[in-house]
Coordinates of C-alpha atoms in Angstrom, one line a residue:
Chain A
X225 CA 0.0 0.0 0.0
X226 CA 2.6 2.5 0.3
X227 CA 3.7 2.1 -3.2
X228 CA 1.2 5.0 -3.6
X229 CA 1.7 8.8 -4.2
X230 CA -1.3 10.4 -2.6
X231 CA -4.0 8.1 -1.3
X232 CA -7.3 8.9 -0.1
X233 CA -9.0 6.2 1.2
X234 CA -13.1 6.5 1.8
X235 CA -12.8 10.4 3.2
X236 CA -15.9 12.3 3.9
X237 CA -15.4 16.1 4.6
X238 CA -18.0 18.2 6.6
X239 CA -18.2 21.4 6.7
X240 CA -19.8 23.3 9.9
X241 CA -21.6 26.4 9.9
X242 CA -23.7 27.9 12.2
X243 CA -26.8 27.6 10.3
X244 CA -25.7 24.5 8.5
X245 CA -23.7 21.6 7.2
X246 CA -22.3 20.8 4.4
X247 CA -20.6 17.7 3.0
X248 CA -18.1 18.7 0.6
X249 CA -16.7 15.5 -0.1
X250 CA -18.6 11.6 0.7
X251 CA -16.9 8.7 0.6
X252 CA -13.9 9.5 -1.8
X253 CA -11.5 6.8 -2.9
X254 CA -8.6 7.7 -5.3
X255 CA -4.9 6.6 -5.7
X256 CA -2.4 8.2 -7.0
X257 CA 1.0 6.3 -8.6
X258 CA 4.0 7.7 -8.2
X259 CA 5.4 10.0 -10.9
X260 CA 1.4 10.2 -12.3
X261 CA -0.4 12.8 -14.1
X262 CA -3.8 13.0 -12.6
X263 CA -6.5 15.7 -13.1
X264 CA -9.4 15.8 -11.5
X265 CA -12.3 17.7 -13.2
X266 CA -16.3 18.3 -12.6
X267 CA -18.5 21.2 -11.8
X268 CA -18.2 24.0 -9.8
X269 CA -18.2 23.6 -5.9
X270 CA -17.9 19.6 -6.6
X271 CA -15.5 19.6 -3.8
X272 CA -12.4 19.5 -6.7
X273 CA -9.9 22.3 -4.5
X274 CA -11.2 20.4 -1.1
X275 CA -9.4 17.3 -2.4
X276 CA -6.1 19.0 -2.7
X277 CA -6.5 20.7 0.5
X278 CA -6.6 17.5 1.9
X279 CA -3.7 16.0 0.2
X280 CA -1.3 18.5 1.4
X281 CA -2.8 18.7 5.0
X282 CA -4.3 22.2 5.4
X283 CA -7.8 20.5 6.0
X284 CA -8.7 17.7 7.7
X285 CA -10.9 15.1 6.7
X286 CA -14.0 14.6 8.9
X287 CA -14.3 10.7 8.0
X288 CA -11.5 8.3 6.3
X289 CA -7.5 8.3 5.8
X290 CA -5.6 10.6 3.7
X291 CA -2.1 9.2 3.4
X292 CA 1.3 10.6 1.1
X293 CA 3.7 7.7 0.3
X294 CA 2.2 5.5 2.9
X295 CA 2.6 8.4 5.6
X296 CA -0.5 9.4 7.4
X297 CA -1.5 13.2 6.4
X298 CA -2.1 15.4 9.1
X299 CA -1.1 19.1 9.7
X300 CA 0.1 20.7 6.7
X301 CA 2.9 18.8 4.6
X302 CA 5.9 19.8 3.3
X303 CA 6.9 17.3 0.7
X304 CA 4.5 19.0 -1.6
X305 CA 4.1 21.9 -4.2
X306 CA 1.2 24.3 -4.6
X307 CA -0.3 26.5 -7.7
X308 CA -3.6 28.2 -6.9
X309 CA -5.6 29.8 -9.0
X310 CA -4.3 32.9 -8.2
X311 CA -0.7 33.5 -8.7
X312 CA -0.3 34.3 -5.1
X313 CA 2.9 36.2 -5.5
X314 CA 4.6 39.0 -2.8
X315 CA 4.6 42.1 -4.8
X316 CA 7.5 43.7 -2.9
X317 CA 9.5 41.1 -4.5
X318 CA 10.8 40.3 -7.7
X319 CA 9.8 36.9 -9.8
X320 CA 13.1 35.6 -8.6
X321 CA 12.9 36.6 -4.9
X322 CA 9.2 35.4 -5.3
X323 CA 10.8 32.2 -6.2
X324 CA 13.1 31.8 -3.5
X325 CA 10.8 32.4 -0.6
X326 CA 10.4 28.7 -1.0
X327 CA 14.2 28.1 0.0
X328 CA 13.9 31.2 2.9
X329 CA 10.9 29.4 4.6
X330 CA 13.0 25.8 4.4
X331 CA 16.2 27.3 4.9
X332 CA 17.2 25.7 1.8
X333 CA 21.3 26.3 1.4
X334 CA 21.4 29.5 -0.5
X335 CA 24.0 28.5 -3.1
X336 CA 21.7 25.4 -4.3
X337 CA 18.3 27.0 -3.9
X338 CA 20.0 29.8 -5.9
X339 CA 21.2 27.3 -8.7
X340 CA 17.8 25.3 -8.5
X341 CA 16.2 28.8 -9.2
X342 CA 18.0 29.8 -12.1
X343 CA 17.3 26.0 -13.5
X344 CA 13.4 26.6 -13.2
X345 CA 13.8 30.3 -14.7
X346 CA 15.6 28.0 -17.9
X347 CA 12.6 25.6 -18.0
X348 CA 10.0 27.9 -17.5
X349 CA 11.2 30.9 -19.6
X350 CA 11.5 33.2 -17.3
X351 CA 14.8 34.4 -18.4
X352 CA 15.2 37.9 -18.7
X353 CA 12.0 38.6 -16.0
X354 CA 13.7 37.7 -13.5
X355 CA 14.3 41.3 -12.0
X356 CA 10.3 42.1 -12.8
X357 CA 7.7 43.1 -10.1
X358 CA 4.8 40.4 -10.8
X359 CA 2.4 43.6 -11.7
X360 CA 4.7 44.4 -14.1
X361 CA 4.5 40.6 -15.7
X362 CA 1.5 39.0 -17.7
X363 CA -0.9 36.5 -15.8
X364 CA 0.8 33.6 -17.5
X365 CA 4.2 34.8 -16.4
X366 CA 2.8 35.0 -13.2
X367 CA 1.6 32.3 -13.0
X368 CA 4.8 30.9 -14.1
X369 CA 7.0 32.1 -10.9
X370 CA 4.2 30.5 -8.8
X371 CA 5.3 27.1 -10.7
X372 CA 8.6 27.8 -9.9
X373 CA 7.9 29.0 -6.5
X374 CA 6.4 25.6 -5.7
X375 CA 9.3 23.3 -8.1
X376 CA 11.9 24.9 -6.0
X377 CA 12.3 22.5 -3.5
X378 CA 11.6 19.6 -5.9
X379 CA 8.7 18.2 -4.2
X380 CA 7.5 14.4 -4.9
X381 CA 4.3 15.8 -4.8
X382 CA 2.9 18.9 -7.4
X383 CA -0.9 20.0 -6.3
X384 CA -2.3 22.1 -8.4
X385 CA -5.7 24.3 -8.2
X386 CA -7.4 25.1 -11.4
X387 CA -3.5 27.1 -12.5
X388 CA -4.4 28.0 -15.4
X389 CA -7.7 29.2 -15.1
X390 CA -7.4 33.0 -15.3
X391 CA -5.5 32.9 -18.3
X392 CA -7.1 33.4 -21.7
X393 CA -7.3 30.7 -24.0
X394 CA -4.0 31.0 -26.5
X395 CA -1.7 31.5 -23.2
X396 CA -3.6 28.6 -21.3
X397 CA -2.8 26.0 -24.5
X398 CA 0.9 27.8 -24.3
X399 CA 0.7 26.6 -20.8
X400 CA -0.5 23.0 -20.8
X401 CA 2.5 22.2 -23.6
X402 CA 4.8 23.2 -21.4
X403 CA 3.6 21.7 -18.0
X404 CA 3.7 18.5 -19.9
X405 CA 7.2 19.2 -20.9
X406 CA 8.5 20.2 -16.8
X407 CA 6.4 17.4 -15.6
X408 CA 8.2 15.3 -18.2
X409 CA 11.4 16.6 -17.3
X410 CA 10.9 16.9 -13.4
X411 CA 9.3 13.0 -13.2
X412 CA 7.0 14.8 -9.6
X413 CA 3.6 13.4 -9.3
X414 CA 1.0 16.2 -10.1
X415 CA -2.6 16.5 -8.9
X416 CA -4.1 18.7 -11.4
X417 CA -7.4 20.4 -11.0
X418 CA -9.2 21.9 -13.5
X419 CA -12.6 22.8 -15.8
X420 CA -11.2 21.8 -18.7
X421 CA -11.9 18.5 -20.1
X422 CA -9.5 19.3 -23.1
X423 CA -7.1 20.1 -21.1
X424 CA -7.4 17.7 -18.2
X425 CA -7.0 14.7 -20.8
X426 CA -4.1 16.3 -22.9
X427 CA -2.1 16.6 -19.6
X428 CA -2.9 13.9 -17.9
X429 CA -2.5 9.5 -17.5
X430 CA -5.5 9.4 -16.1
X431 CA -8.9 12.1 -15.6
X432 CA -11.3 11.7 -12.2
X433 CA -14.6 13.0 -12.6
X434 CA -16.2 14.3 -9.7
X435 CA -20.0 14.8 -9.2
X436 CA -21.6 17.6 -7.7
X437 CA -23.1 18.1 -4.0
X438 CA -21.4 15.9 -2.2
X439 CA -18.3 15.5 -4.4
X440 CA -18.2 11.6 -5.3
X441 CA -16.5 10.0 -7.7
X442 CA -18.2 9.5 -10.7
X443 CA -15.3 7.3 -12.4
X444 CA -11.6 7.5 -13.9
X445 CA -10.8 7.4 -17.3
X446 CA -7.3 6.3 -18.2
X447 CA -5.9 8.6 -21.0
X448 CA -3.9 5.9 -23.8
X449 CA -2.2 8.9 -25.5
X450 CA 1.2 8.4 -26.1
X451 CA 4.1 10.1 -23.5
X452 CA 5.3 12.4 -26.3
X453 CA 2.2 14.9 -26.9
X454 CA 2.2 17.2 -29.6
X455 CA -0.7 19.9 -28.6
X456 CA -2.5 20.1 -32.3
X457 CA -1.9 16.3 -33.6
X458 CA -3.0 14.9 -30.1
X459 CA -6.0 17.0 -30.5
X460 CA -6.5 15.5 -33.6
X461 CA -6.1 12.0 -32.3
X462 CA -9.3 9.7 -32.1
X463 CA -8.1 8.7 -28.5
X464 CA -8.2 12.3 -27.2
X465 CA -12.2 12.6 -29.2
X466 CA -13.0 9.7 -27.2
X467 CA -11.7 10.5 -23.9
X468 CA -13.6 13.8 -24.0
X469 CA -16.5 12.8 -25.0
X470 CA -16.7 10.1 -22.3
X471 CA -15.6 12.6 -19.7
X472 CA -17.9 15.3 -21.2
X473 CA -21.5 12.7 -21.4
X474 CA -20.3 11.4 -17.7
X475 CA -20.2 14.9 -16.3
X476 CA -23.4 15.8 -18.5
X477 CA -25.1 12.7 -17.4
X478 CA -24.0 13.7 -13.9
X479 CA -25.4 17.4 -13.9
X480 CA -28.9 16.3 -15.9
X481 CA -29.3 13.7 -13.3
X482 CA -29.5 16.0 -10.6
Chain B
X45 CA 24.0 55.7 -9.9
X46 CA 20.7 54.4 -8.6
X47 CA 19.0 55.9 -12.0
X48 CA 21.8 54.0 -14.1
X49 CA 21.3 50.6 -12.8
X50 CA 17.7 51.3 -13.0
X51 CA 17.9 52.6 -16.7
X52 CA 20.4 49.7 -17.8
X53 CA 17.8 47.2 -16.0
X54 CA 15.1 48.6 -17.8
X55 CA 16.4 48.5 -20.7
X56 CA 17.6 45.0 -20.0
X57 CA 14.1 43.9 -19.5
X58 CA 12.1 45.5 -21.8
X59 CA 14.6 44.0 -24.9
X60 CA 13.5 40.5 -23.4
X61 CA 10.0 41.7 -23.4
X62 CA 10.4 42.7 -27.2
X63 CA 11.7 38.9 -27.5
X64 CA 9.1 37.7 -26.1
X65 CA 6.2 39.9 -27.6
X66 CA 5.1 40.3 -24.0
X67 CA 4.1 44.1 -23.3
X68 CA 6.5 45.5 -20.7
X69 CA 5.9 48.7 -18.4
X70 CA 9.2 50.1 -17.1
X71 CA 9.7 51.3 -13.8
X72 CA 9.9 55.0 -14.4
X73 CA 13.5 56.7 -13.1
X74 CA 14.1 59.4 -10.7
X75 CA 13.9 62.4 -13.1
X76 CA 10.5 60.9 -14.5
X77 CA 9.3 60.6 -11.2
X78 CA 9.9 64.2 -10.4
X79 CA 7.9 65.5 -13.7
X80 CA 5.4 63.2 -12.5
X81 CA 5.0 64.6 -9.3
X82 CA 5.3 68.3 -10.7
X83 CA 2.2 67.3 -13.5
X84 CA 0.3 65.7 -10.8
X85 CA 0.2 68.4 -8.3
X86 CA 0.4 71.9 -10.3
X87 CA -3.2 72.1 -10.0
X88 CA -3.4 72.4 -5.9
X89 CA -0.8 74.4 -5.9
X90 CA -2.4 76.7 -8.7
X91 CA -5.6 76.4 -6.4
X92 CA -3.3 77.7 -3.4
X93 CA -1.8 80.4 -5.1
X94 CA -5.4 81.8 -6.5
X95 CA -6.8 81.7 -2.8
X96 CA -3.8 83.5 -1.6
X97 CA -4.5 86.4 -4.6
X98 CA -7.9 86.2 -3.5
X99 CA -6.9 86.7 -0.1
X100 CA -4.8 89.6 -1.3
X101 CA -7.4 90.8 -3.5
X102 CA -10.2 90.8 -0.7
X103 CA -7.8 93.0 1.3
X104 CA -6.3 95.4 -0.9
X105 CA -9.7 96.4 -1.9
X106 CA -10.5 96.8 1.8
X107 CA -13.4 94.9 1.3
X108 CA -13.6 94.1 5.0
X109 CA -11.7 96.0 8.1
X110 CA -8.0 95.5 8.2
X111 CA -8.2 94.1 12.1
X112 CA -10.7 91.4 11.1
X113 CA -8.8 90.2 8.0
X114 CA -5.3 91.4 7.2
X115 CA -2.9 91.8 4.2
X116 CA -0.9 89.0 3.2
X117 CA 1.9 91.2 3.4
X118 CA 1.0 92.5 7.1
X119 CA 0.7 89.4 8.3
X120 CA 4.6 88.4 6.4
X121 CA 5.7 91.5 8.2
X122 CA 4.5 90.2 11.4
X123 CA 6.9 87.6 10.8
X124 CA 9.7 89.4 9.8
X125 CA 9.2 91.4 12.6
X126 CA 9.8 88.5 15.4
X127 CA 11.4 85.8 13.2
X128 CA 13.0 84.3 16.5
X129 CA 9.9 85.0 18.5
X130 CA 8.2 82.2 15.9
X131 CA 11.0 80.4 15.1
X132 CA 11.0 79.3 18.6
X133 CA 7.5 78.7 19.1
X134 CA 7.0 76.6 15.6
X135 CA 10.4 74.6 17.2
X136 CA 7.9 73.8 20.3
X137 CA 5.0 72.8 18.0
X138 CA 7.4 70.6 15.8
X139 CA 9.1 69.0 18.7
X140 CA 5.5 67.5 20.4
X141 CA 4.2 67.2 17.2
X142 CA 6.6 64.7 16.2
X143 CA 7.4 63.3 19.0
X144 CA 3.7 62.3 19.7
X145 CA 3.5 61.1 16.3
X146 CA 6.1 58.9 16.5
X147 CA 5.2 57.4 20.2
X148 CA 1.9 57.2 18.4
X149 CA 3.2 54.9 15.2
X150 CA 5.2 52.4 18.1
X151 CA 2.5 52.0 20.5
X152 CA 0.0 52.1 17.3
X153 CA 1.7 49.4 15.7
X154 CA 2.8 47.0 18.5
X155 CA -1.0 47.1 19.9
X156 CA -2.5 46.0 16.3
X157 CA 0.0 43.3 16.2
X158 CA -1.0 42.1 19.3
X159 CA -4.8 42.6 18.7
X160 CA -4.1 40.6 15.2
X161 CA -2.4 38.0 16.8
X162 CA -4.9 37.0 19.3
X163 CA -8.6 37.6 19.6
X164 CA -9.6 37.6 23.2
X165 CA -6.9 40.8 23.3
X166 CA -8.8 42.3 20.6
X167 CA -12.2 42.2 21.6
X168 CA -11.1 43.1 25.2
X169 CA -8.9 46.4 23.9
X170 CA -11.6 47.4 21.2
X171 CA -13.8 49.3 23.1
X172 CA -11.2 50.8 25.1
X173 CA -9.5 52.2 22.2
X174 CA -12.7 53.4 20.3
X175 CA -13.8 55.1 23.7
X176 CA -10.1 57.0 23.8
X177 CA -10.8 57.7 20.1
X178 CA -14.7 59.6 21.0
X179 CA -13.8 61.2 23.7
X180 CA -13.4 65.0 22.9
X181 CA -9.6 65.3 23.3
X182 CA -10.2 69.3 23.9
X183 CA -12.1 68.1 26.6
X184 CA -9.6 65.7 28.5
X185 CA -6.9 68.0 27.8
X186 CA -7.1 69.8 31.1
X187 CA -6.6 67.0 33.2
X188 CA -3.3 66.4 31.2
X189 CA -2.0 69.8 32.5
X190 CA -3.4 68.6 35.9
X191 CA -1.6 65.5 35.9
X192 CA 1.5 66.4 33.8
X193 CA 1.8 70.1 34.3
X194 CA 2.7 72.9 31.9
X195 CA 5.5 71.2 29.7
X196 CA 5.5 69.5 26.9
X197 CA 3.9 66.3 28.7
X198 CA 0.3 66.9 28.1
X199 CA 0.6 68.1 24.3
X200 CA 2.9 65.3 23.6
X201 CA -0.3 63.1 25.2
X202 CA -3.0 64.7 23.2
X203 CA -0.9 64.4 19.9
X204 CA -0.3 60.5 21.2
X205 CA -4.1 60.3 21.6
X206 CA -5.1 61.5 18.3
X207 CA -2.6 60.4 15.9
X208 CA -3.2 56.7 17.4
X209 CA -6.3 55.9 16.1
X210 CA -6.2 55.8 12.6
X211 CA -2.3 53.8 13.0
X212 CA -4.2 51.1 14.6
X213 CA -6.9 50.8 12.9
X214 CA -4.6 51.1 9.5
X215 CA -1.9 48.7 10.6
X216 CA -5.2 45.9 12.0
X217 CA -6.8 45.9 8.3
X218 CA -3.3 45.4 6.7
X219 CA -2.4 42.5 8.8
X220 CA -5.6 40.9 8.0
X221 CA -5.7 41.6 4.5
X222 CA -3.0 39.1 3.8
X223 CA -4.0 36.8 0.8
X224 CA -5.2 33.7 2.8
X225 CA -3.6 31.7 -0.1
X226 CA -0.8 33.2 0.6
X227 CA -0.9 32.0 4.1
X228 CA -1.8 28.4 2.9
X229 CA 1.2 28.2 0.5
X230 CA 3.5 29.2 3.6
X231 CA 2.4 26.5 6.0
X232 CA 3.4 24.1 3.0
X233 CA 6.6 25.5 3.0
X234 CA 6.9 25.0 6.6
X235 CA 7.1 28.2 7.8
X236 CA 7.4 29.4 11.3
X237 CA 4.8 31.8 12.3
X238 CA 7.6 34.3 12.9
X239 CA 8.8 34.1 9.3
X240 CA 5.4 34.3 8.0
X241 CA 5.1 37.1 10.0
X242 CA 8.5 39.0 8.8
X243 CA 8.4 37.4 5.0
X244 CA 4.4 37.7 4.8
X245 CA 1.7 39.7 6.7
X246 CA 4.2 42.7 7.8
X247 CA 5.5 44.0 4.0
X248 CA 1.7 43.6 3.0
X249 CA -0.1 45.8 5.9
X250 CA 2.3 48.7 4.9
X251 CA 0.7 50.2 2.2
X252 CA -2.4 50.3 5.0
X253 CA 0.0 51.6 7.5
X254 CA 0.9 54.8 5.4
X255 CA -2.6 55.1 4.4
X256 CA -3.5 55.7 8.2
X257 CA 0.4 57.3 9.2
X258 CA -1.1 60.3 6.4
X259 CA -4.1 60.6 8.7
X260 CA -2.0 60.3 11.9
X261 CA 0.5 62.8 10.9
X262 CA -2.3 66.2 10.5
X263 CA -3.9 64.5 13.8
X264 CA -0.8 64.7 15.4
X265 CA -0.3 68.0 14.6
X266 CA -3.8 69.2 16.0
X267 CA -3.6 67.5 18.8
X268 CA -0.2 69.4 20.2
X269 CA -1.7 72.8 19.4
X270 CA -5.1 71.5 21.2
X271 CA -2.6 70.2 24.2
X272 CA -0.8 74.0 24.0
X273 CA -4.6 75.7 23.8
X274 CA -5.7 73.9 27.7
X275 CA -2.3 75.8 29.2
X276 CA 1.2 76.5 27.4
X277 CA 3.6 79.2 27.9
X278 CA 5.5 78.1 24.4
X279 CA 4.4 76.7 20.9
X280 CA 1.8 77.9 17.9
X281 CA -1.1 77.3 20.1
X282 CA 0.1 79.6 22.2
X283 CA 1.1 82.3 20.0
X284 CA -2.4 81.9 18.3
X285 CA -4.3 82.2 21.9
X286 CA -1.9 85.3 23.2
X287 CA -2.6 86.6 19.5
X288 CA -6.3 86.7 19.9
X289 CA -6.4 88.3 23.5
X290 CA -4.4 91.3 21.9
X291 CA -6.1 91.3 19.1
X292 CA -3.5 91.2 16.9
X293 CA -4.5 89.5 13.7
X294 CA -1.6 89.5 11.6
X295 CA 0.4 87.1 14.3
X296 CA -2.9 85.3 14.7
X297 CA -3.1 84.8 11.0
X298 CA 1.1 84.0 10.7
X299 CA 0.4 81.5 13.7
X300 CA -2.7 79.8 11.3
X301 CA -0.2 79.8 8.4
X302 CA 2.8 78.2 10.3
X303 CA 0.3 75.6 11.9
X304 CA -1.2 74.3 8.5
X305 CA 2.5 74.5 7.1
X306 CA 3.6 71.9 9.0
X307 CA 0.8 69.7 9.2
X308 CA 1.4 69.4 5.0
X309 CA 4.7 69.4 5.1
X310 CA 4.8 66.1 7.7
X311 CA 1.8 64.2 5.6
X312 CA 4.2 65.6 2.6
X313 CA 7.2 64.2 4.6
X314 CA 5.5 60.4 5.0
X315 CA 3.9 60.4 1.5
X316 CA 7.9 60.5 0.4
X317 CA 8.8 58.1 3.1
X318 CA 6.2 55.7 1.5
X319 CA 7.7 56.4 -1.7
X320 CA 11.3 55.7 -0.7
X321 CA 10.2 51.9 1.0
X322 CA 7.6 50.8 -0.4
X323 CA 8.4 52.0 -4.3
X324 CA 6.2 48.5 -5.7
X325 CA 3.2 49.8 -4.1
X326 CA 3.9 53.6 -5.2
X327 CA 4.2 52.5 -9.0
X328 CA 1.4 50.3 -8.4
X329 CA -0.8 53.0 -7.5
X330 CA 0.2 55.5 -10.1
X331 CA -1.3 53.3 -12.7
X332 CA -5.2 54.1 -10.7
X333 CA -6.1 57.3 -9.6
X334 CA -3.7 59.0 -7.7
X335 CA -6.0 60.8 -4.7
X336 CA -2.8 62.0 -2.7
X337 CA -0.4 64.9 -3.7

């Protein structure tokens, strides 16, 4: 069993409020191999960000085990790297410095945070930003730093909370071709969540669709695309037409059912 | 040299942002700054100098009595006349004025750290500050001279007391306006609540701080010449006061001037301050509208 990644085994999360309760989450099982590409996509409010929040320890589950290479989670985790939504960036500091507040908060040596840094500026294409205040970048450069912000410390684990979805549509495709290349070239397991079917199965080795109100899920399709993924010829492949559609009827199904 | 690295990074960056076909605003340099600054705020200062022809105007035509309202020059002359006689007394008012101002920024700022960091503290000292904050500062005044005597004790106080307020209440809604992302991402990176504190929440309640230290800063200056108004034998207030029992309207009006001086030139004095640390948040806001000088 602790061959896995991330593992969630039968977790229910609550929430409480005063004038009610929610459940977020009922009865979620998922594994996660090591090295893995897995999105998770479904509708809004499906619970999709709780699930993350529970892999990396900043919630707690009210009901079932939530463990990280065969370690219970519990209290926020370390061995892990996070991309909101939001960039999330300090706007006193520069993409780089924005970077390295990874290796401040660890007290990673300087000399190799420094190097590791300048790596992820290479991969990324950051070069030549490096000095910029993060108003003075474009969201996708942004959003960028915050990817190399949470690669710094090369984390087994990569969570990531619906990253590209601010971006417009040219800069988001930009995007996904190259996450697919750093996850290629990093070999960290990444939790992806996102609204995107298209992009859910061109990233990932397999999709888990989540239903809405409590978040359950609805099934896993295993993407057979090959490792080496061109953006416009996968598109075109018959593979990619039929993941999609099975992801988009199931999620269809899901939200008529309701 | 601080413009020429600036310039040469600039320049660096905004070829890679021709590279890149990614649109690139430069941070503007020290000489565009000042023309900034100069087309920004010709227009109170136009505003200023028409009031003072105005002003001129009203009197030269002896449109009202010459002991109600004097001349600009009379009351220039009344300063010329005794330039060490208000030297001294503007000394006084700067001293306590600054000095409460500055106890008021400490104690301002240590209490909303305190407040922020736990609740019990802030609901128990919430209703004791906003009770110091109503109560008419004119009115408690005397019973600073009572307590602390004729010096510079009670003004200091009353400059304390008003110029608190708004540092508090600035510095509590920065703390709390941290991203909470941002404070997710640094417990995965294992941060202690001290660095979080430091790295974090501290940089990004300053632009609040200086929103309230502008506030604080003409408080602080009121509240000295309010403290030298109960019972001074030194300071503006005091001139003003000893002005008025004579009569004399053109040291009245000199003490007015003097007073309203300083109160800019301190809010003038912080606004460059917050320019000089904080210089992401100043370029930030120059791309909205501007509502300071």
């Amino acid at each position: 069993m602790a061959g896995y990644a991330v593992e969630i085994d039968d977790v229910t999360v609550r929430f409480r409020s005063k004038k009610r309760d929610v459940t977020a989450l009922a009865d979620v099982t998922m594994h996660v191999e090591p090295g893995e590409f897995v999105s998770i996509v479904g509708p809004s409010g499906c619970g999709k960000s709780t699930l993350l929040k529970l892999s990396s320890g900043l919630l707690p589950a009210s009901k079932g085990d939530v463990r990280l290479f065969g370690e219970p989670v519990n209290g926020p985790r370390k061995d892990i790297g996070y991309v909101f939504q939001k960039a999330a960036l300090l706007e006193w500091r520069s993409a780089r410095k924005n970077i390295l507040l990874q290796a401040e908060m660890r007290k990673m040596p300087a000399k190799e945070a420094a190097a590791r840094a300048d790596e992820l500026i290479e991969m990324t294409g950051l070069s030549g930003f490096e000095d910029a205040l993060p108003h003075e970048l474009s969201g996708g450069m942004q959003q960028r730093v915050a990817l190399c912000r949470a690669l710094l410390h090369r984390p087994p684990v990569l969570l990531m909370d619906e990253p590209f979805g601010a971006l417009d549509a040219l800069t988001r495709e930009q995007m996904n071709v190259e996450l697919r290349r750093i996850w290629q070239e990093t070999g960290t397991t990444v939790l992806l969540v996102t609204h995107s079917i298209a992009e859910a199965v061109y990233l990932s080795d397999q999709v888990v669709m989540i239903s809405a109100r409590p978040g359950t899920v609805a099934g896993v399709v295993d993407v057979n695309l090959p490792v080496e993924r061109d953006y416009g010829p996968t598109m075109a492949e018959p593979e990619f037409a039929k993941a999609t559609r099975h992801i988009r009827d199931h999620l269809g199904a899901a939200a008529a059912a309701e | 040299m601080v413009t020429h690295t600036q310039s040469a990074r600039t320049g660096q960056r905004e070829r890679a942002g021709e590279a890149s076909g990614i649109a690139e605003r430069s941070r503007p340099g020290l000489g565009q700054r000042l023309g900034g600054f100069l087309e920004r705020s010709w227009r109170p200062f136009a505003l200023l100098a028409a009031l003072f022809v105005a002003w001129w105007g009203v009197t030269a035509a002896e449109l009202v009595e010459p002991y109600l309202v004097p001349s600009p020059g009379n009351t220039f002359d009344a300063i010329a006349a005794r330039p060490e006689y208000f030297w001294e007394h503007t000394w006084t008012t700067t001293y306590e004025t600054v000095l409460g101002f500055v106890i008021a920024i400490a104690v301002g700022v240590v209490a909303a750290v305190a407040m922020v960091q736990s609740s019990t503290l802030e609901k128990t000292l919430y209703p004791l500050l906003l009770f110091a904050q109503v109560i008419p500062k004119i009115a408690i005044a005397p019973l600073f001279v009572v307590w602390l005597g004729f010096g510079l004790g009670p003004k200091i106080l009353v400059a304390v007391l008003m110029a608190f307020f708004p540092v508090v209440i600035s510095m509590v809604t920065g703390l709390k306006s941290v991203d909470p992302e941002m404070l997710q991402l640094s417990s995965t990176m294992g941060a202690k609540s001290g660095q979080t504190f430091w790295k974090i929440r501290f940089p990004a309640s300053l632009p609040h701080l200086f929103s309230g230290l502008k506030v604080a800063a003409t408080m602080a200056v009121t509240g000295a010449v309010v403290g030298e108004f109960v019972g001074a034998d030194a300071g503006l207030g005091f001139v003003i006061l000893q002005a008025n029992g004579n009569l004399d309207t053109p040291v009245l009006f000199a003490g007015l001037l003097i007073m309203s001086l300083l109160g800019v030139l301190l809010f003038v004095l912080v606004e460059w301050l917050e320019q000089l640390l904080l210089p992401w948040h100043a370029s930030r806001r120059d791309e909205g509208a501007s509502t300071t000088l």
